[in-house]
Coordinates of C-alpha atoms in Angstrom, one line a residue:
Chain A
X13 CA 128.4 84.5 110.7
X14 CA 126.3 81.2 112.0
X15 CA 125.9 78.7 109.1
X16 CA 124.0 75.9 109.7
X17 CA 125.4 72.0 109.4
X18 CA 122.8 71.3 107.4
X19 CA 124.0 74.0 104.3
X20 CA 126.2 73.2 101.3
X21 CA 129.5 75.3 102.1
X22 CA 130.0 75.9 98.1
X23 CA 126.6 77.8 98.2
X24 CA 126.7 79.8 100.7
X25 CA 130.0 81.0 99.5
X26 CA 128.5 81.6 96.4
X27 CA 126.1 84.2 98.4
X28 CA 128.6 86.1 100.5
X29 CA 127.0 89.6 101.7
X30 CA 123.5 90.4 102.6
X31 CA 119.8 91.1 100.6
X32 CA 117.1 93.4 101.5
X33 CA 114.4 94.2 99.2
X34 CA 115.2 97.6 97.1
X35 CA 113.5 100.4 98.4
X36 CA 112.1 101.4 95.6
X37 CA 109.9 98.9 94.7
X38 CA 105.9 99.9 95.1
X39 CA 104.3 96.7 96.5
X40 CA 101.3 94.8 98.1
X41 CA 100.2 92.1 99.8
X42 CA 97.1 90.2 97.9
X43 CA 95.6 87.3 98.9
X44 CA 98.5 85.2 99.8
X45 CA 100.2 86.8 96.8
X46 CA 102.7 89.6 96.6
X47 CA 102.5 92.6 93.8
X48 CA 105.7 94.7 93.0
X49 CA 106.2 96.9 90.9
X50 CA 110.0 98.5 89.9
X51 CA 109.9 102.1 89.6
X52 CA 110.1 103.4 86.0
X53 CA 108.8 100.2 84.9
X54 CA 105.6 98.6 83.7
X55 CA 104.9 95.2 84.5
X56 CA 103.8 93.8 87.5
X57 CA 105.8 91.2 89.2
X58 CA 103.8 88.5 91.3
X59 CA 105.2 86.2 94.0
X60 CA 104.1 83.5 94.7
X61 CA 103.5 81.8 98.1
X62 CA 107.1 81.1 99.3
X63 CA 108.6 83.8 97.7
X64 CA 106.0 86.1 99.7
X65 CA 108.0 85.1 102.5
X66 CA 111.3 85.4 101.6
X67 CA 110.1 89.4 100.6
X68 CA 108.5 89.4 103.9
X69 CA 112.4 88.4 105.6
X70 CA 114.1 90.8 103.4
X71 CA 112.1 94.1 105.0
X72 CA 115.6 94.4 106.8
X73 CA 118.7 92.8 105.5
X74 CA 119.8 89.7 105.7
X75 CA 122.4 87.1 105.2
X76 CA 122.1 84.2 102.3
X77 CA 122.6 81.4 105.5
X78 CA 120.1 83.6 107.9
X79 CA 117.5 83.8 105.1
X80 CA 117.6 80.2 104.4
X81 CA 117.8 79.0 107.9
X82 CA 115.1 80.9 108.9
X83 CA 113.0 79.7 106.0
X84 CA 114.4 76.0 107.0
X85 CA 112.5 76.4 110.0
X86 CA 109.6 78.1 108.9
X87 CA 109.0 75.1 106.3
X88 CA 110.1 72.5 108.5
X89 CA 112.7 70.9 105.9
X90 CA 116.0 70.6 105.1
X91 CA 118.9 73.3 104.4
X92 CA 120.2 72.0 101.6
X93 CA 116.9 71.9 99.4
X94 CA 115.8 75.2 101.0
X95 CA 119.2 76.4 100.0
X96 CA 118.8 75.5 96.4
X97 CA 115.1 77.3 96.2
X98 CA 116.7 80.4 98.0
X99 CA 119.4 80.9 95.9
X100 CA 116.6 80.2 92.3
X101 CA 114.6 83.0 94.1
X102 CA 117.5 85.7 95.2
X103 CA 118.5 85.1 91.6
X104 CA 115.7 86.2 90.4
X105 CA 114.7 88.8 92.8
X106 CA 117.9 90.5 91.9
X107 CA 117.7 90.5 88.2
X108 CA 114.4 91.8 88.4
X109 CA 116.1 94.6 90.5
X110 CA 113.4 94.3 93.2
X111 CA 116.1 93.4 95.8
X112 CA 119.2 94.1 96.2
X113 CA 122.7 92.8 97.3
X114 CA 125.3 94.2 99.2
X115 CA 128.5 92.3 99.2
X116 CA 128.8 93.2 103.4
X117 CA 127.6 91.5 105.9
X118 CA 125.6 93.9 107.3
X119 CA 122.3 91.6 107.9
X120 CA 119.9 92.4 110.7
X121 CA 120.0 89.1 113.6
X122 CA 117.5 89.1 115.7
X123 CA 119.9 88.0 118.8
X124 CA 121.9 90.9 118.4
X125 CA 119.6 93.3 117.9
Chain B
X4 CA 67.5 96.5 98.1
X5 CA 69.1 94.0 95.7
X6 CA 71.4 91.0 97.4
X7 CA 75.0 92.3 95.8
X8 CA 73.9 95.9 97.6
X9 CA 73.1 94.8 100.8
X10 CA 76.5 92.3 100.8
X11 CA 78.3 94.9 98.9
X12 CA 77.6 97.2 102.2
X13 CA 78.9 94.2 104.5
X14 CA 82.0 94.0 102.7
X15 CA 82.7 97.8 102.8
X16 CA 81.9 97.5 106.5
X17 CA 84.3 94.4 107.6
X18 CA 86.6 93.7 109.8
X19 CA 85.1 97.0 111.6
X20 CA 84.2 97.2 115.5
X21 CA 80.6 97.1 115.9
X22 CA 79.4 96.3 112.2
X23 CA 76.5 93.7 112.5
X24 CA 76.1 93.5 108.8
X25 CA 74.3 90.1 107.0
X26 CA 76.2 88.2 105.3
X27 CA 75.0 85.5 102.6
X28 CA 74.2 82.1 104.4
X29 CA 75.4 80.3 101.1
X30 CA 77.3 81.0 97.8
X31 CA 75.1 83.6 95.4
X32 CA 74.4 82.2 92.7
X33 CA 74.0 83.6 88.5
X34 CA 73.0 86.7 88.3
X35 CA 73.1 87.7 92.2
X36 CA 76.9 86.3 92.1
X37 CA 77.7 88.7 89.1
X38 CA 76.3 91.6 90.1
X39 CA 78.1 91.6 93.4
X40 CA 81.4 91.1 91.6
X41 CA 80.7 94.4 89.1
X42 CA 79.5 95.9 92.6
X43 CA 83.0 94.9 93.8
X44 CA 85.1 96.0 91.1
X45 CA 83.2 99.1 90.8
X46 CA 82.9 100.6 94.4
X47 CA 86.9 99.2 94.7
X48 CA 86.1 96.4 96.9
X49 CA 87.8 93.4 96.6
X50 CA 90.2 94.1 99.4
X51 CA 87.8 93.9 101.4
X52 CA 86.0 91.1 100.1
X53 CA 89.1 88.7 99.8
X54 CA 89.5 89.3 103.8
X55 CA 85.8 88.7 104.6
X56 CA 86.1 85.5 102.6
X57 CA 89.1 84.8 104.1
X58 CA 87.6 85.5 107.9
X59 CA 84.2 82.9 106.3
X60 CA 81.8 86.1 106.4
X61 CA 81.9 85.2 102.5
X62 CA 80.6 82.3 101.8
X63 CA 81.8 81.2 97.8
X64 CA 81.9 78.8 95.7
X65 CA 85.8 78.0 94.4
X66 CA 85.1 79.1 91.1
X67 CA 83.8 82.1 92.3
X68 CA 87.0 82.3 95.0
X69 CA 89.1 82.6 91.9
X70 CA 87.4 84.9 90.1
X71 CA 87.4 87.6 93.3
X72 CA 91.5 86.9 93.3
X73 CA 91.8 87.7 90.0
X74 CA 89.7 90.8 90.4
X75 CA 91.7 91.7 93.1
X76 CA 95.0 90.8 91.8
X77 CA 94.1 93.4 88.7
X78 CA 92.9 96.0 91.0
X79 CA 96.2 96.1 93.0
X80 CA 98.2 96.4 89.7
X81 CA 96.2 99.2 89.0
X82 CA 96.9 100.9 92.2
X83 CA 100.6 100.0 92.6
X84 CA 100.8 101.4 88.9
X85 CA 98.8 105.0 90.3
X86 CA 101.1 105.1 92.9
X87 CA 103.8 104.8 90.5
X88 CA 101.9 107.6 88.8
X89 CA 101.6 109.8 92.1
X90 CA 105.7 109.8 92.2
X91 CA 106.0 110.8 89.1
X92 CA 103.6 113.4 89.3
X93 CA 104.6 115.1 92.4
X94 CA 108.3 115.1 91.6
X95 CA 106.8 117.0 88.4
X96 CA 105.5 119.5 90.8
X97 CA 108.1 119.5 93.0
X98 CA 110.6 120.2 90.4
X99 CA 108.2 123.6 89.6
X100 CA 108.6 124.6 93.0
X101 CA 104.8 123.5 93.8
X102 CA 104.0 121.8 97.0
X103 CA 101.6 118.9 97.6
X104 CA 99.5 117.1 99.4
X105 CA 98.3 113.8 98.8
X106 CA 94.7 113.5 99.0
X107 CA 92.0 110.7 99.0
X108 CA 93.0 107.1 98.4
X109 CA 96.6 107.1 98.2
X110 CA 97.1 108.3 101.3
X111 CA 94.1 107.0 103.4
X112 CA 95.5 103.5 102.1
X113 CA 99.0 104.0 103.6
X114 CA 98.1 106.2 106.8
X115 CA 94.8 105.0 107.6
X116 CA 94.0 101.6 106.9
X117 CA 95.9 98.8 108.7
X118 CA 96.3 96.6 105.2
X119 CA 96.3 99.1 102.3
X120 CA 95.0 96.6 99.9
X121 CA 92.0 97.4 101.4
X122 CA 91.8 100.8 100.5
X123 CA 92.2 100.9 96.3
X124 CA 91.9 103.9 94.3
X125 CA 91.2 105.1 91.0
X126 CA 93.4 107.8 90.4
X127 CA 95.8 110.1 91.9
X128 CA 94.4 113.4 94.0
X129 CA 96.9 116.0 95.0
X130 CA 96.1 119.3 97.2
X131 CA 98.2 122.6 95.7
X132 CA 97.6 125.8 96.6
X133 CA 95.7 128.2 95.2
X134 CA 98.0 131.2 94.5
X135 CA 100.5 127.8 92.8
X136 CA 97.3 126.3 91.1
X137 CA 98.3 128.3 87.4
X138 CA 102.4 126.8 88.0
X139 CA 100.7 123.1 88.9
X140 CA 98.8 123.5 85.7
X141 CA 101.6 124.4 83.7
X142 CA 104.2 122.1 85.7
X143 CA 101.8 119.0 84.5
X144 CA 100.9 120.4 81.1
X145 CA 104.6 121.0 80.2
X146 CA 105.3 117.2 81.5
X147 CA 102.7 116.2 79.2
X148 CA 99.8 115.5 80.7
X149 CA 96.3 117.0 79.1
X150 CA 94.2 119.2 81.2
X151 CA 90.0 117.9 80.3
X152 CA 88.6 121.0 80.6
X153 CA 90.0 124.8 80.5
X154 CA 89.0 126.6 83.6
X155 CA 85.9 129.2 82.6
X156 CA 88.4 132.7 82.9
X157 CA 91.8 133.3 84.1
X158 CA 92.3 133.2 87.2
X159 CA 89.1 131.5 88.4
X160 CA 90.9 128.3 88.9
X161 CA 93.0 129.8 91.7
X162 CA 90.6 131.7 93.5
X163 CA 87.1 129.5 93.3
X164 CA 87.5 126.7 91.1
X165 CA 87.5 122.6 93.0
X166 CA 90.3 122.3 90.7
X167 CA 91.1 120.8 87.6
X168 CA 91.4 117.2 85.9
X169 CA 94.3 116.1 83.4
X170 CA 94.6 112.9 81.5
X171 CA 98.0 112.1 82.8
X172 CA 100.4 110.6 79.7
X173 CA 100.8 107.4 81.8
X174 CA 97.1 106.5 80.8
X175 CA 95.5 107.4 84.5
X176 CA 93.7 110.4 86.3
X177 CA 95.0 113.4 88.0
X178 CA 92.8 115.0 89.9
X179 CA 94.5 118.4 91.0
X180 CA 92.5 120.1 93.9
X181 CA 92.2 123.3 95.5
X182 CA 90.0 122.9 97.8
X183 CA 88.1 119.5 99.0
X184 CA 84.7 119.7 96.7
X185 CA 83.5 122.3 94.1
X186 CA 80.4 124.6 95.3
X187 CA 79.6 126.0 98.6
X188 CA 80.8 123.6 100.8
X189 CA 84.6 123.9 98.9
X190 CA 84.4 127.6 99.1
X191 CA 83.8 127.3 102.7
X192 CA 86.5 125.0 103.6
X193 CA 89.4 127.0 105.4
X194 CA 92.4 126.3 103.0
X195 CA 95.2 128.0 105.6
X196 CA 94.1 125.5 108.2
X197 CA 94.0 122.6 105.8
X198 CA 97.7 123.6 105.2
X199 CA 98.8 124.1 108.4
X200 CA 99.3 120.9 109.4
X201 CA 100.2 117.5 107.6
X202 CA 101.3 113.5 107.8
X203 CA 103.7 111.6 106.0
X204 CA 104.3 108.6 104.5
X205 CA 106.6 106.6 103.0
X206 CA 106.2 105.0 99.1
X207 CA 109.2 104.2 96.9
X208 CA 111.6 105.1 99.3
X209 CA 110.2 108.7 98.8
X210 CA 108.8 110.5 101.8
X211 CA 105.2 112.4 100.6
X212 CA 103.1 114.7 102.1
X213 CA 99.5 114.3 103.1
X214 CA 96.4 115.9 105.6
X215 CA 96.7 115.6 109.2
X216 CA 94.5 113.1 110.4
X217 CA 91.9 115.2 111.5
X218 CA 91.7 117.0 108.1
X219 CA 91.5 113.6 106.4
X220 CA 88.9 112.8 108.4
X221 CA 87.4 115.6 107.2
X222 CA 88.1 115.5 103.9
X223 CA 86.2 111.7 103.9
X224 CA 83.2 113.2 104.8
X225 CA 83.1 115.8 102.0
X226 CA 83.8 113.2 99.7
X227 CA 81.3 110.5 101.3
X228 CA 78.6 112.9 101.9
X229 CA 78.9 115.4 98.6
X230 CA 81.4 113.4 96.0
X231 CA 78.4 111.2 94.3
X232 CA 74.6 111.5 94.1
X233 CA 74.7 107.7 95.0
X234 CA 77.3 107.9 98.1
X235 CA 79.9 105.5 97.3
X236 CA 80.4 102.8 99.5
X237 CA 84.6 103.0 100.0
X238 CA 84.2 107.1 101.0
X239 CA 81.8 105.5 104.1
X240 CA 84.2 102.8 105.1
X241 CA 87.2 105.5 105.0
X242 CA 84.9 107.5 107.6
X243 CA 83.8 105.0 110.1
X244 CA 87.5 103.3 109.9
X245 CA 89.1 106.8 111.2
X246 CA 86.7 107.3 113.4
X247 CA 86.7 103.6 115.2
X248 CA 90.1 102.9 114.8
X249 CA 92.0 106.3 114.5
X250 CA 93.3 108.3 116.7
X251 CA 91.8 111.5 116.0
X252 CA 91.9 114.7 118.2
X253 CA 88.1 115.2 118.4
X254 CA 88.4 118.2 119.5
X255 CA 90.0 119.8 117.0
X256 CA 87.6 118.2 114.8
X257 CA 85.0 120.1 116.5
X258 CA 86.9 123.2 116.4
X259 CA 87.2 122.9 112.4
X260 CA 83.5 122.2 111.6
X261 CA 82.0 125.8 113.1
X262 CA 84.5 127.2 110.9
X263 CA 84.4 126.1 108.1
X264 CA 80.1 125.4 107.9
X265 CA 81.0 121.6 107.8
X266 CA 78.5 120.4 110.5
X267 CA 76.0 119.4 107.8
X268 CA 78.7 117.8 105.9
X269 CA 80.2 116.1 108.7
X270 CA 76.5 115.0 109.9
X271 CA 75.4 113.8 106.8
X272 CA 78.6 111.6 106.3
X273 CA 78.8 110.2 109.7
X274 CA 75.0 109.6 109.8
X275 CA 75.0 107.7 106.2
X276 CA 78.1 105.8 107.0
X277 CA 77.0 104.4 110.6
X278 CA 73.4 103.4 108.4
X279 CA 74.6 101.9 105.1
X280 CA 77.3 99.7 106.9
X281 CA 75.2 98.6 110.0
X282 CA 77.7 100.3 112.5
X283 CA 75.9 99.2 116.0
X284 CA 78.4 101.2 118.1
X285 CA 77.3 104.3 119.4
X286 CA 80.4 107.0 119.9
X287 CA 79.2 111.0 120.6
X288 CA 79.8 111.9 117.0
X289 CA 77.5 109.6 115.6
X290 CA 74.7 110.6 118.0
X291 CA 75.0 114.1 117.4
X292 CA 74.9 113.2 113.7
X293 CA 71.9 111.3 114.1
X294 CA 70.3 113.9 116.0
X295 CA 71.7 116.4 113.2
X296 CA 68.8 119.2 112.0
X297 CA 69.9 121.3 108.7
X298 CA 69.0 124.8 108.4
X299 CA 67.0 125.7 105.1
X300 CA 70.3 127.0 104.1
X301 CA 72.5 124.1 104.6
X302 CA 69.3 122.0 102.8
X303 CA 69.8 124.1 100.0
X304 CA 73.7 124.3 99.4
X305 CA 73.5 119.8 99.6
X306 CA 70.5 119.7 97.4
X307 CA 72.9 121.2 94.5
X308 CA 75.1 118.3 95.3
X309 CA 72.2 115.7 95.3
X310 CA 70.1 116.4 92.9
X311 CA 70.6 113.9 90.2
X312 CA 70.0 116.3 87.3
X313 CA 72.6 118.8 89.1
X314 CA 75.5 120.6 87.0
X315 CA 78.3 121.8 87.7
X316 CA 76.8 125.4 87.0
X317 CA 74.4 124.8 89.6
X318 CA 76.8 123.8 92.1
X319 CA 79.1 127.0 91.2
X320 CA 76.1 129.3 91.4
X321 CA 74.9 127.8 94.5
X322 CA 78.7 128.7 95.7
X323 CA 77.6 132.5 95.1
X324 CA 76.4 132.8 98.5
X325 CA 79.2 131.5 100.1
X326 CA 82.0 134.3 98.5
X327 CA 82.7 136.8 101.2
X328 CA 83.1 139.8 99.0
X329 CA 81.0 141.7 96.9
X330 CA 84.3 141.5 94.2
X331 CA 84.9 138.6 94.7
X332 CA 81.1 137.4 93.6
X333 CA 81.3 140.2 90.8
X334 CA 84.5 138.2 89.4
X335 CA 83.0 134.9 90.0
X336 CA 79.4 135.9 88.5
X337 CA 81.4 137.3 85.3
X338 CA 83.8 134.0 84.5
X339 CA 80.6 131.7 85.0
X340 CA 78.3 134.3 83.2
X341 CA 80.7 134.5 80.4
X342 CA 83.2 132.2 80.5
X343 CA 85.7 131.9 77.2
X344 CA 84.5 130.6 74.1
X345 CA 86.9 127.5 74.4
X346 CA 85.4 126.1 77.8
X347 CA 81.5 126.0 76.4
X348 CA 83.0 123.7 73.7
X349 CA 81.9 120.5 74.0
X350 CA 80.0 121.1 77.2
X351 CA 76.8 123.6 76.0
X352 CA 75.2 124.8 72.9
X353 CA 76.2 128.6 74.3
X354 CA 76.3 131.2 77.4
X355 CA 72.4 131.2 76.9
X356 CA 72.1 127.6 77.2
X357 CA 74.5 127.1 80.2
X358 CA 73.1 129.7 82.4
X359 CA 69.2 127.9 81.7
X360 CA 70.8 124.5 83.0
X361 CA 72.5 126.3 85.9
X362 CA 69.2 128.2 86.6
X363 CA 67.0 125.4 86.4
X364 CA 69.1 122.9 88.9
X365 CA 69.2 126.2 91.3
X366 CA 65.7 126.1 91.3
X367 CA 64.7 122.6 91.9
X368 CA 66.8 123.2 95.2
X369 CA 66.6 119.3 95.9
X370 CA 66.5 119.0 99.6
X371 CA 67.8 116.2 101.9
X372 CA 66.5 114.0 104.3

C-alpha cells in the first residue's frame, strides 16, 4: 500500500480496507451537485461540491490513503487537512449506507491496472 | 410564438449537431422569465437548460440561475424516486412470472442520452405482453397499487386495449402498456417483433430490460408524433438525439415501418422534430420525412389523435379498421358498444352518450398538415 509522507499514520490506520460507493444507490449528477437516493428509502441525499468527487473516485474501489492522495492533488493542498475532510465524508457516506467498506484492500490503482 | 416557446425549443434542442436555434441575447425578464420556467418544469426541461446555461447559450440573471437549480434539483429527486418506483414495480412483476420492458423515459435516459439528467420523466412505463397483461394487472393490484380505470369487457385489455394506468402506492404513475399508443396506429404495431429483441441496462445494481434501439427509436416517434395534441417538446429531443447521435441500424428501421403502417408516424415525428428544434442537418430520413405525402387513410387514423376535442372512443373506433378479423372487430365493437356498467362510471352519462362522443370525434376526421 503507497501512503503518502504528507498523511497522519494514526488515520490512515483508522481507515484500513477499501470504499466504493454501494451499488444500490439510484443517483445523478445535477449541476455540480450529486442526488442519491438508498433503495427502500425516501429521502434524497445531496452532495455537495467536494463530496461529488470523492463519489466520482469511489465508482471502483479504493483505498482510504489512494482516495485522499488523489484528492490531495486534485485540490492542490495538503494530506493531512484533505485527510481530516475524507475521513468526515467516508463517515458519513457510510452511515448513510450509500457506500460501503470492505475491510480488504482490494482498491483499484490505476498503475496496476 | 411566445419568447419561453421559442427558447423552450432551443433548450430541448441543445447540445445537438446541427441545431441553429436562437437563444435570448439577454436575461428574460417578469413575465417572459416565468413563463419559460413553468415551460421548463412542465415539458421536463431543466436538464437541458442547466447545460445550455452552463455552455452560455442561456443567458440569466443569478437569481434566476438559482431558481433553474432548484427546479432541477427537485426534478431529479423526482426521477431518482420513479426509478426507485420502476424496481419496485418490476420485481412485483417479476415475482408473478410477468416479463418487462422498460419503456419511455427511464430507459431513453440511461441507454440513449449521454447525461441522463437530461432526459427526466414523469412516471414509470413498462411493456408486458398481451396474453400476461390480466397477471400484470393482478400482480400490481395485489401489491397495492389502484388501477384508474377498469378496462371496458374482459379480455379487451389483452387483445386491443394501449394498456392500463394504476396509481402506484408509492404516490407515482404506472403506466402498463401493451402496445406503443391506443387506436390504429397501436393496433398496427407488430408486438412479436417489438419483443424479439431488447437492451439492457443497469440501475440499482439490478440489470432491466428495455427496446432495442431501433424499436425505441420507434417507439419515440409514436409518442412525439401521436402522445399529445400539442407535441411535447422532450418526445422530439428523444427522436432527433437517436437519430444524430445513435447508432441505429437504419435499415431495419426501414424494414419495421412497411410493416407495421408506421411511415406516417415515423414521417410526422421526424418532420416536427427537425422543425420545432431548428435541426439544420440534413440526413436521408429527414428528407424523406419532409417529402412525406399521407394517404386519405393515414390522414384519417392521425386526425383521431389530433383533434383536440378527440376521445378515447374516437381513437378506439377509429382502431376498427385496423383489426384483421371479422371476430375480432365483432368482439371489439361489442366491449366498446357495451362496455360494463362500472367503466362508464365517472366517464359518461351512459352507452348512449359515449357512442355520440365517439361518433362525433369520428366524424370531424381532423386531418393533418
Amino acid at each position: 500500500m503507497t501512503v503518502s509522507e504528507t498523511h497522519d499514520v494514526d488515520v490512515l490506520r483508522d481507515h484500513p480496507g477499501s470504499y466504493v460507493r454501494n451499488e444500490r444507490v439510484l443517483w445523478r449528477r445535477a449541476a455540480g451537485s450529486v442526488l442519491l437516493l438508498r433503495g427502500g428509502a425516501h429521502d434524497v441525499v445531496l452532495l455537495d461540491d467536494s463530496a461529488c468527487l470523492l463519489w466520482r473516485l469511489l465508482d471502483r474501489p479504493r483505498a482510504f490513503d489512494q482516495i485522499v492522495d488523489l484528492l490531495s492533488e486534485a485540490y492542490g493542498t495538503g494530506g493531512q487537512q484533505v485527510a481530516a475532510d475524507v475521513a468526515a465524508a467516508l463517515a458519513r457516506l457510510t452511515s448513510l449506507d450509500v457506500v460501503t467498506h470492505t475491510p480488504e484492500d482490494v482498491s483499484y490503482r490505476e498503475d496496476t491496472g | 410564438m411566445s419568447a419561453a416557446r421559442r427558447y423552450g425549443a432551443a433548450v430541448a434542442g441543445f447540445g445537438l449537431p446541427g441545431c441553429v436555434s436562437e437563444w435570448p441575447t439577454a436575461p428574460l425578464q417578469g413575465e417572459e422569465w416565468r413563463e419559460l420556467l413553468r415551460l421548463l418544469r412542465r415539458q421536463r426541461l431543466s436538464g437541458l437548460a442547466v447545460d445550455a446555461a452552463a455552455g452560455g447559450a442561456l443567458c440569466l440573471t443569478e437569481a434566476q440561475h438559482d431558481q433553474l437549480l432548484e427546479l432541477h434539483q427537485r426534478a431529479v429527486c423526482g426521477a431518482l424516486i420513479l426509478e426507485a418506483g420502476l424496481l419496485t414495480v418490476t420485481d412485483e412483476l417479476a415475482a408473478a412470472g410477468v416479463e418487462s420492458r422498460v419503456l419511455k423515459g427511464a430507459a431513453v435516459a440511461q441507454l440513449d442520452y449521454r447525461d441522463p439528467a437530461q432526459r427526466l420523466f414523469g412516471d414509470v412505463d413498462l411493456l408486458v405482453r398481451g396474453e400476461q397483461f390480466d397477471e400484470a394487472v393482478a400482480a400490481l393490484t395485489a401489491a397495492g397499487h389502484a388501477r384508474r380505470f377498469p378496462q371496458p369487457r374482459p379480455g379487451f385489455d389483452r387483445r386491443f386495449s394501449k394498456g392500463a394506468s394504476f396509481y402506484a402506492k408509492g404516490g407515482f404513475e404506472i403506466d402498463l402498456h401493451r402496445t406503443f399508443v391506443m387506436g390504429p396506429f397501436g393496433l398496427l404495431v407488430d408486438l412479436d417483433d417489438v419483443w424479439s429483441t431488447s437492451s439492457s441496462f443497469t440501475l440499482g445494481g439490478r440489470t432491466l430490460t428495455a427496446l432495442s434501439p431501433e424499436h425505441r427509436f420507434l417507439h419515440a416517434c409514436y409518442h412525439s408524433a401521436l402522445g399529445d395534441v400539442r407535441p411535447r417538446l422532450v418526445p422530439m429531443r428523444d427522436v432527433v438525439e437517436m437519430l444524430l447521435r445513435g447508432r441505429l441500424d437504419m435499415a431495419l428501421v426501414r424494414d419495421r415501418m412497411p410493416s407495421w403502417q408506421a411511415q406516417p408516424v415515423v414521417a410526422r415525428a421526424v418532420a416536427l422534430a427537425w422543425a420545432t428544434l431548428n435541426v439544420a442537418d440534413i440526413i436521408a430520413i429527414s428528407a424523406w420525412a419532409a417529402g412525406y405525402s399521407f394517404s386519405a387513410q393515414e390522414k384519417r387514423f392521425l386526425g383521431v389523435y389530433l383533434d383536440p376535442g378527440g376521445s378515447y372512443a374516437a381513437k378506439e373506433l377509429a382502431a376498427l379498421s385496423a383489426l384483421p378479423g371479422f371476430r375480432d372487430k365483432i368482439s371489439f365493437l361489442r366491449a366498446l358498444a357495451l362496455p360494463r356498467r362500472d367503466y362508464l362510471e365517472g366517464r359518461h352519462a351512459g352507452r348512449l352518450h359515449r357512442l355520440r362522443r365517439a361518433a362525433a370525434a369520428a366524424r370531424r376526421g381532423a386531418l393533418v398538415e
